[in-house]
Amino acid sequence: MTIKLLGIAGSMRSNSYSFKALEHALKIAKDNYNAEINLFDLRKNRLPIYEPNLNHDQIQTAEKESLQMADTLVKWADAIILTSPDYHGSMSGVLKNFLDYFWKEFSGKTFGYICASHEKGLTVMEQMRTAVRQCYGWSMPYGISTSSNDFDDAGNLTNKKTL
């Protein structure tokens, strides 16, 4: 059986370390475990701010296309890797907004976590785990913490423990 793995890049920063770590994790899953992979970048695929009573006809065209693409990918995936920078001990707003949209679809899916943080990102990943558990998803107990110290100037992962 081939696993369908979706990576959600939850940083708005270009050259994001969490994004680079996610790309690396997806490549390993594809190359070493023959996983089917997809990546949804919230920086490039903007979602409208979640409003429970929002009429989808009122959403702007670009945002509607991003929302439809995200919906298709979340339903396609068996497992999802969520990534976020550490913003004051919490996940990014764009990632939280993403989680608000797809809570029904998370039920029964397995989740992994990557956080870019100089503080290990433990509270960030715990908040992501809590949100996923509230949506009846399955959370991996450990996550990956990364920072600028794990990459060279060209953006290549150099930390041997992370490789």
CSV table of C-alpha atoms in Angstrom, one decimal:
chain,number,residue,atom,x,y,z
A,1,MET,CA,0.0,0.0,0.0
A,2,THR,CA,1.3,3.5,-0.9
A,3,ILE,CA,0.7,6.2,1.6
A,4,LYS,CA,-0.6,9.6,0.3
A,5,LEU,CA,1.3,12.3,2.2
A,6,LEU,CA,0.4,16.0,2.2
A,7,GLY,CA,2.7,18.6,3.5
A,8,ILE,CA,1.2,21.9,4.7
A,9,ALA,CA,3.7,24.8,4.6
A,10,GLY,CA,2.4,27.2,7.3
A,11,SER,CA,4.9,30.1,7.0
A,12,MET,CA,4.5,33.4,5.1
A,13,ARG,CA,8.3,33.9,5.0
A,14,SER,CA,10.2,33.3,1.8
A,15,ASN,CA,13.1,31.0,2.5
A,16,SER,CA,11.3,29.6,5.5
A,17,TYR,CA,13.2,27.0,7.4
A,18,SER,CA,10.0,25.0,8.2
A,19,PHE,CA,9.3,24.9,4.5
A,20,LYS,CA,12.8,23.7,3.7
A,21,ALA,CA,12.5,21.0,6.4
A,22,LEU,CA,9.1,20.0,5.0
A,23,GLU,CA,10.5,19.6,1.5
A,24,HIS,CA,13.3,17.4,2.9
A,25,ALA,CA,10.8,15.2,4.8
A,26,LEU,CA,8.5,14.8,1.7
A,27,LYS,CA,11.6,13.9,-0.4
A,28,ILE,CA,12.6,11.2,2.1
A,29,ALA,CA,9.0,9.8,2.2
A,30,LYS,CA,8.9,9.6,-1.6
A,31,ASP,CA,12.5,8.3,-2.2
A,32,ASN,CA,12.7,5.9,0.7
A,33,TYR,CA,9.1,4.8,1.3
A,34,ASN,CA,7.6,5.2,-2.1
A,35,ALA,CA,4.9,7.7,-0.8
A,36,GLU,CA,2.8,9.7,-3.1
A,37,ILE,CA,3.4,13.3,-2.0
A,38,ASN,CA,1.8,16.7,-2.4
A,39,LEU,CA,2.7,20.1,-0.9
A,40,PHE,CA,0.3,22.9,-0.2
A,41,ASP,CA,2.1,26.2,0.5
A,42,LEU,CA,-0.1,28.7,2.4
A,43,ARG,CA,2.1,31.6,1.3
A,44,LYS,CA,1.3,31.0,-2.3
A,45,ASN,CA,-2.2,29.6,-1.9
A,46,ARG,CA,-4.0,32.2,0.3
A,47,LEU,CA,-7.1,31.1,2.0
A,48,PRO,CA,-9.7,33.7,3.1
A,49,ILE,CA,-10.1,34.2,6.9
A,50,TYR,CA,-12.3,31.4,8.1
A,51,GLU,CA,-15.9,32.5,8.8
A,52,PRO,CA,-18.3,29.7,9.7
A,53,ASN,CA,-21.3,31.2,7.8
A,54,LEU,CA,-19.3,32.4,4.8
A,55,ASN,CA,-21.1,32.0,1.5
A,56,HIS,CA,-18.5,30.5,-0.9
A,57,ASP,CA,-19.9,32.6,-3.7
A,58,GLN,CA,-18.6,35.6,-1.9
A,59,ILE,CA,-15.0,34.4,-1.9
A,60,GLN,CA,-12.6,36.1,-4.4
A,61,THR,CA,-11.6,33.9,-7.3
A,62,ALA,CA,-8.0,33.3,-6.4
A,63,GLU,CA,-8.9,32.5,-2.8
A,64,LYS,CA,-11.7,30.2,-4.0
A,65,GLU,CA,-9.3,28.3,-6.2
A,66,SER,CA,-6.9,27.9,-3.3
A,67,LEU,CA,-9.7,26.7,-1.0
A,68,GLN,CA,-10.9,24.1,-3.6
A,69,MET,CA,-7.3,22.9,-4.1
A,70,ALA,CA,-6.7,22.5,-0.4
A,71,ASP,CA,-10.0,20.7,0.0
A,72,THR,CA,-9.1,18.2,-2.7
A,73,LEU,CA,-5.6,17.6,-1.3
A,74,VAL,CA,-6.8,17.2,2.3
A,75,LYS,CA,-9.4,14.6,1.2
A,76,TRP,CA,-6.8,12.9,-1.0
A,77,ALA,CA,-4.2,12.5,1.9
A,78,ASP,CA,-3.8,9.6,4.2
A,79,ALA,CA,-1.4,11.6,6.4
A,80,ILE,CA,-0.5,15.2,6.7
A,81,ILE,CA,2.6,17.0,7.9
A,82,LEU,CA,1.9,20.4,9.4
A,83,THR,CA,4.7,23.0,9.6
A,84,SER,CA,4.9,26.3,11.3
A,85,PRO,CA,7.4,28.8,12.6
A,86,ASP,CA,7.3,29.5,16.3
A,87,TYR,CA,5.5,32.8,16.8
A,88,HIS,CA,5.6,33.6,20.5
A,89,GLY,CA,5.0,30.0,21.4
A,90,SER,CA,2.2,29.4,19.0
A,91,MET,CA,1.6,28.3,15.4
A,92,SER,CA,1.3,30.8,12.5
A,93,GLY,CA,-2.1,32.5,11.9
A,94,VAL,CA,-2.2,31.0,8.3
A,95,LEU,CA,-1.8,27.5,9.7
A,96,LYS,CA,-4.5,28.0,12.3
A,97,ASN,CA,-6.8,29.4,9.6
A,98,PHE,CA,-6.1,26.3,7.5
A,99,LEU,CA,-7.0,24.1,10.5
A,100,ASP,CA,-10.3,25.9,11.0
A,101,TYR,CA,-11.4,25.2,7.5
A,102,PHE,CA,-10.8,21.4,7.3
A,103,TRP,CA,-11.6,20.1,10.8
A,104,LYS,CA,-14.2,17.7,9.5
A,105,GLU,CA,-11.8,16.2,7.0
A,106,PHE,CA,-9.1,15.5,9.5
A,107,SER,CA,-11.0,12.7,11.2
A,108,GLY,CA,-9.0,9.5,11.1
A,109,LYS,CA,-6.0,11.0,9.4
A,110,THR,CA,-2.5,10.8,10.8
A,111,PHE,CA,-0.5,14.0,11.5
A,112,GLY,CA,3.2,14.8,11.9
A,113,TYR,CA,4.7,18.1,12.9
A,114,ILE,CA,7.6,20.4,12.0
A,115,CYS,CA,8.4,23.6,13.7
A,116,ALA,CA,11.1,26.2,13.0
A,117,SER,CA,12.1,27.5,16.4
A,118,HIS,CA,15.2,28.6,18.4
A,119,GLU,CA,13.2,27.4,21.4
A,120,LYS,CA,12.6,23.8,20.3
A,121,GLY,CA,9.0,24.6,19.3
A,122,LEU,CA,7.5,22.3,21.9
A,123,THR,CA,4.5,24.5,22.7
A,124,VAL,CA,3.8,25.1,19.0
A,125,MET,CA,3.7,21.4,18.2
A,126,GLU,CA,1.6,20.7,21.3
A,127,GLN,CA,-0.9,23.3,20.1
A,128,MET,CA,-1.0,21.7,16.6
A,129,ARG,CA,-1.5,18.3,18.3
A,130,THR,CA,-4.3,19.6,20.4
A,131,ALA,CA,-6.1,21.1,17.4
A,132,VAL,CA,-5.8,17.9,15.5
A,133,ARG,CA,-7.0,15.7,18.4
A,134,GLN,CA,-10.0,18.0,18.7
A,135,CYS,CA,-10.8,17.2,15.1
A,136,TYR,CA,-10.5,13.4,15.7
A,137,GLY,CA,-7.2,13.2,13.8
A,138,TRP,CA,-4.3,11.0,15.0
A,139,SER,CA,-1.2,12.8,16.2
A,140,MET,CA,2.4,11.5,16.1
A,141,PRO,CA,3.8,12.0,19.6
A,142,TYR,CA,7.0,13.6,18.5
A,143,GLY,CA,7.8,16.3,16.0
A,144,ILE,CA,10.8,17.8,14.3
A,145,SER,CA,12.2,21.1,15.5
A,146,THR,CA,14.5,23.0,13.2
A,147,SER,CA,16.2,26.4,13.0
A,148,SER,CA,18.5,28.5,10.9
A,149,ASN,CA,21.4,26.7,12.6
A,150,ASP,CA,20.4,23.5,10.7
A,151,PHE,CA,21.0,25.0,7.3
A,152,ASP,CA,23.9,26.4,5.3
A,153,ASP,CA,23.8,29.8,3.5
A,154,ALA,CA,22.5,28.0,0.3
A,155,GLY,CA,19.5,26.6,2.3
A,156,ASN,CA,20.8,23.0,2.4
A,157,LEU,CA,20.1,21.0,5.5
A,158,THR,CA,23.4,20.4,7.2
A,159,ASN,CA,22.5,19.1,10.7
A,160,LYS,CA,23.5,15.5,10.8
A,161,LYS,CA,20.9,14.7,13.5
A,162,THR,CA,18.1,16.0,11.2
A,163,LEU,CA,19.3,14.3,8.0
